[in-house]
mmCIF file of C-alpha atoms in Angstrom:
data_model
loop_
_atom_site.group_PDB
_atom_site.id
_atom_site.type_symbol
_atom_site.label_atom_id
_atom_site.label_comp_id
_atom_site.label_asym_id
_atom_site.label_seq_id
_atom_site.Cartn_x
_atom_site.Cartn_y
_atom_site.Cartn_z
ATOM 1 C CA MET A 1 102.240 98.048 98.017
ATOM 2 C CA ASP A 2 103.976 97.230 94.745
ATOM 3 C CA GLU A 3 105.540 94.176 96.387
ATOM 4 C CA ILE A 4 102.099 92.842 97.273
ATOM 5 C CA LEU A 5 100.844 93.302 93.719
ATOM 6 C CA LYS A 6 103.788 91.286 92.390
ATOM 7 C CA LEU A 7 102.480 88.233 94.257
ATOM 8 C CA PRO A 8 100.048 85.780 92.649
ATOM 9 C CA PHE A 9 96.590 87.328 92.362
ATOM 10 C CA GLY A 10 94.977 85.198 95.090
ATOM 11 C CA ALA A 11 97.758 85.934 97.570
ATOM 12 C CA ALA A 12 97.700 89.664 96.793
ATOM 13 C CA LEU A 13 93.913 89.711 97.181
ATOM 14 C CA ALA A 14 94.064 87.894 100.537
ATOM 15 C CA ILE A 15 96.810 90.168 101.893
ATOM 16 C CA LEU A 16 95.024 93.346 100.792
ATOM 17 C CA PHE A 17 91.775 92.065 102.321
ATOM 18 C CA GLY A 18 93.525 91.270 105.590
ATOM 19 C CA ILE A 19 95.230 94.655 105.739
ATOM 20 C CA VAL A 20 92.041 96.608 105.148
ATOM 21 C CA MET A 21 89.999 94.473 107.576
ATOM 22 C CA VAL A 22 92.506 95.146 110.348
ATOM 23 C CA ARG A 23 92.607 98.847 109.507
ATOM 24 C CA VAL A 24 88.841 99.433 109.423
ATOM 25 C CA ASN A 25 88.202 97.401 112.552
ATOM 26 C CA VAL A 26 90.877 99.297 114.469
ATOM 27 C CA THR A 27 89.273 102.534 113.265
ATOM 28 C CA TYR A 28 85.804 101.314 114.310
ATOM 29 C CA TRP A 29 87.034 100.369 117.791
ATOM 30 C CA LEU A 30 88.833 103.702 118.162
ATOM 31 C CA GLY A 31 85.467 105.328 117.465
ATOM 32 C CA ARG A 32 83.795 103.111 120.063
ATOM 33 C CA GLY A 33 86.521 104.039 122.557
ATOM 34 C CA ALA A 34 86.094 107.735 121.825
ATOM 35 C CA ALA A 35 82.338 107.437 122.367
ATOM 36 C CA ALA A 36 82.894 105.643 125.675
ATOM 37 C CA GLY A 37 85.339 108.360 126.724
ATOM 38 C CA VAL A 38 82.862 111.113 125.913
ATOM 39 C CA GLU A 39 80.204 109.271 127.942
ATOM 40 C CA ARG A 40 82.465 109.593 130.985
ATOM 41 C CA SER A 41 83.208 113.263 130.415
ATOM 42 C CA ARG A 42 81.394 116.424 131.369
ATOM 43 C CA PHE A 43 80.206 116.721 127.749
ATOM 44 C CA ALA A 44 78.094 113.554 127.910
ATOM 45 C CA ALA A 45 74.839 115.458 128.355
ATOM 46 C CA ARG A 46 75.351 117.204 125.009
ATOM 47 C CA PHE A 47 75.266 113.837 123.251
ATOM 48 C CA HIS A 48 71.953 112.764 124.765
ATOM 49 C CA THR A 49 69.696 115.090 122.803
ATOM 50 C CA SER A 50 66.906 114.113 120.424
ATOM 51 C CA LYS A 51 69.067 115.168 117.475
ATOM 52 C CA ALA A 52 71.896 112.933 118.624
ATOM 53 C CA ALA A 53 69.474 110.036 119.094
ATOM 54 C CA LYS A 54 68.095 110.591 115.602
ATOM 55 C CA ALA A 55 71.612 110.692 114.124
ATOM 56 C CA GLN A 56 72.507 107.463 115.905
ATOM 57 C CA GLY A 57 69.344 105.853 114.584
ATOM 58 C CA LEU A 58 70.227 106.900 111.053
ATOM 59 C CA ILE A 59 73.745 105.542 111.405
ATOM 60 C CA ARG A 60 72.462 102.252 112.811
ATOM 61 C CA ARG A 61 69.995 101.905 109.932
ATOM 62 C CA TRP A 62 71.885 103.320 106.962
ATOM 63 C CA GLY A 63 75.414 103.043 108.310
ATOM 64 C CA PRO A 64 76.138 99.649 106.748
ATOM 65 C CA PHE A 65 75.491 101.106 103.296
ATOM 66 C CA ALA A 66 77.756 104.053 104.060
ATOM 67 C CA VAL A 67 80.451 101.678 105.326
ATOM 68 C CA VAL A 68 80.351 99.588 102.143
ATOM 69 C CA LEU A 69 80.328 102.634 99.858
ATOM 70 C CA SER A 70 83.167 104.281 101.787
ATOM 71 C CA PHE A 71 85.539 101.650 100.434
ATOM 72 C CA LEU A 72 85.000 103.075 96.956
ATOM 73 C CA THR A 73 86.149 106.536 98.037
ATOM 74 C CA VAL A 74 89.474 108.102 98.849
ATOM 75 C CA GLY A 75 89.746 109.965 102.123
ATOM 76 C CA VAL A 76 86.290 109.259 103.545
ATOM 77 C CA GLN A 77 86.715 105.636 104.551
ATOM 78 C CA THR A 78 88.421 106.335 107.866
ATOM 79 C CA ALA A 79 85.894 108.973 108.897
ATOM 80 C CA ILE A 80 82.909 106.746 108.157
ATOM 81 C CA ASN A 81 84.348 103.745 109.989
ATOM 82 C CA PHE A 82 85.247 105.934 112.968
ATOM 83 C CA ALA A 83 81.733 107.432 112.947
ATOM 84 C CA ALA A 84 80.223 103.939 112.834
ATOM 85 C CA GLY A 85 82.178 103.086 115.970
ATOM 86 C CA ALA A 86 81.403 106.376 117.687
ATOM 87 C CA ALA A 87 77.696 105.899 116.981
ATOM 88 C CA VAL A 88 78.013 102.387 118.431
ATOM 89 C CA MET A 89 76.722 100.713 115.276
ATOM 90 C CA PRO A 90 75.934 97.129 116.276
ATOM 91 C CA LEU A 91 78.626 94.658 115.262
ATOM 92 C CA ARG A 92 76.023 92.426 113.604
ATOM 93 C CA ARG A 93 75.463 95.258 111.107
ATOM 94 C CA TYR A 94 78.989 96.666 110.961
ATOM 95 C CA LEU A 95 81.013 93.496 110.405
ATOM 96 C CA PRO A 96 79.130 92.241 107.313
ATOM 97 C CA ALA A 97 79.412 95.718 105.789
ATOM 98 C CA ALA A 98 83.129 95.836 106.619
ATOM 99 C CA VAL A 99 83.683 92.405 105.045
ATOM 100 C CA VAL A 100 81.826 93.319 101.836
ATOM 101 C CA GLY A 101 83.558 96.698 101.595
ATOM 102 C CA SER A 102 86.975 95.225 102.347
ATOM 103 C CA ALA A 103 86.488 92.538 99.708
ATOM 104 C CA ALA A 104 85.457 95.158 97.132
ATOM 105 C CA TRP A 105 88.424 97.349 98.063
ATOM 106 C CA ALA A 106 90.877 94.465 97.862
ATOM 107 C CA LEU A 107 89.492 93.334 94.511
ATOM 108 C CA LEU A 108 89.550 96.860 93.143
ATOM 109 C CA TYR A 109 93.111 97.521 94.219
ATOM 110 C CA ALA A 110 94.387 94.067 93.279
ATOM 111 C CA THR A 111 93.109 94.569 89.730
ATOM 112 C CA ILE A 112 92.740 98.117 88.433
ATOM 113 C CA GLY A 113 92.653 100.361 91.485
ATOM 114 C CA PHE A 114 96.193 101.627 91.615
ATOM 115 C CA ALA A 115 96.436 101.874 87.836
ATOM 116 C CA ALA A 116 93.252 103.969 87.699
ATOM 117 C CA ILE A 117 94.404 106.249 90.507
ATOM 118 C CA ASP A 118 97.852 106.620 88.961
ATOM 119 C CA ALA A 119 96.281 107.429 85.582
ATOM 120 C CA TRP A 120 94.007 110.069 87.123
ATOM 121 C CA LEU A 121 96.907 111.611 89.058
ATOM 122 C CA ALA A 122 99.024 111.732 85.884
ATOM 123 C CA LEU A 123 96.140 113.335 83.998
ATOM 124 C CA ALA A 124 95.560 115.859 86.792
ATOM 125 C CA ALA A 125 99.274 116.700 86.874
ATOM 126 C CA PHE A 126 99.332 117.197 83.100
ATOM 127 C CA SER A 127 96.049 119.097 82.952
ATOM 128 C CA PRO A 128 94.470 120.036 86.288
ATOM 129 C CA LEU A 129 91.334 121.289 84.534
ATOM 130 C CA THR A 130 90.818 117.968 82.756
ATOM 131 C CA GLY A 131 91.403 116.097 86.010
ATOM 132 C CA LEU A 132 88.799 118.251 87.749
ATOM 133 C CA LEU A 133 86.344 117.827 84.890
ATOM 134 C CA LEU A 134 86.759 114.051 85.014
ATOM 135 C CA LEU A 135 86.220 114.093 88.780
ATOM 136 C CA ALA A 136 83.155 116.333 88.342
ATOM 137 C CA LEU A 137 81.785 113.974 85.682
ATOM 138 C CA ALA A 138 82.203 110.955 87.959
ATOM 139 C CA SER A 139 80.580 112.867 90.838
ATOM 140 C CA GLY A 140 77.722 113.854 88.534
ATOM 141 C CA VAL A 141 77.101 110.238 87.566
ATOM 142 C CA VAL A 142 76.973 109.243 91.233
ATOM 143 C CA LEU A 143 74.607 112.145 91.977
ATOM 144 C CA VAL A 144 72.262 111.181 89.111
ATOM 145 C CA VAL A 145 72.109 107.582 90.360
ATOM 146 C CA ILE A 146 71.327 108.726 93.915
ATOM 147 C CA VAL A 147 68.640 111.178 92.782
ATOM 148 C CA ARG A 148 66.969 108.564 90.547
ATOM 149 C CA ARG A 149 66.887 106.018 93.361
ATOM 150 C CA ARG A 150 65.378 108.535 95.766
ATOM 151 C CA ARG A 151 62.730 109.541 93.237
ATOM 152 C CA ARG A 152 61.798 105.906 92.646
ATOM 153 C CA ALA A 153 61.544 105.358 96.382
ATOM 154 C CA ALA A 154 59.367 108.471 96.745
ATOM 155 C CA LEU A 155 57.038 107.301 93.965
ATOM 156 C CA ALA A 156 56.481 103.950 95.692
ATOM 157 C CA PRO A 157 55.241 104.971 99.173
ATOM 158 C CA ASP A 158 53.734 101.542 99.926
ATOM 159 C CA ALA A 159 56.992 99.699 99.299
ATOM 160 C CA PRO A 160 58.931 98.784 102.462
ATOM 161 C CA ALA A 161 62.078 100.817 103.067
ATOM 162 C CA ALA A 162 65.456 99.139 102.795
ATOM 163 C CA GLY A 163 66.140 97.233 105.974
ATOM 164 C CA ASP A 164 62.450 96.968 106.931
ATOM 165 C CA THR A 165 61.074 93.490 107.317
ATOM 166 C CA VAL A 166 57.727 92.494 105.934
ATOM 167 C CA VAL A 167 55.764 90.241 108.241
#
């Protein structure tokens, strides 16, 4: 990865974007393949319940947001992209989310991403408690933002939900 970052910024950005696009699309299609395999197995009936249908509906509706946000995490990205494939998220919703997320990931890692991760790892190695506190603080900020957005949405019941179209 260091060799890529030694390239001119535009080239490094394009290569990182290409790498992550290939990776997430392979993961998505592995999820689709796994779902197709389960459909042909004796366990298929277990995946045709009302709960499974509701989960698939949620993934189809909110999945693109989860896909985009997964690129800002470490360790969750693969699971979310696989789940999007397994839930058979439509490509017209998945691909734009994958492009936006991949672009954000490439930009992050081409600029400050590795430096920030290396700094956090060095801090955690020097003082595990401080590293955990910093991680808890960042998680708390994310939680506060999510809670505030949900409260605002709950206070505006007449407003259309994200993804709904107003006719």
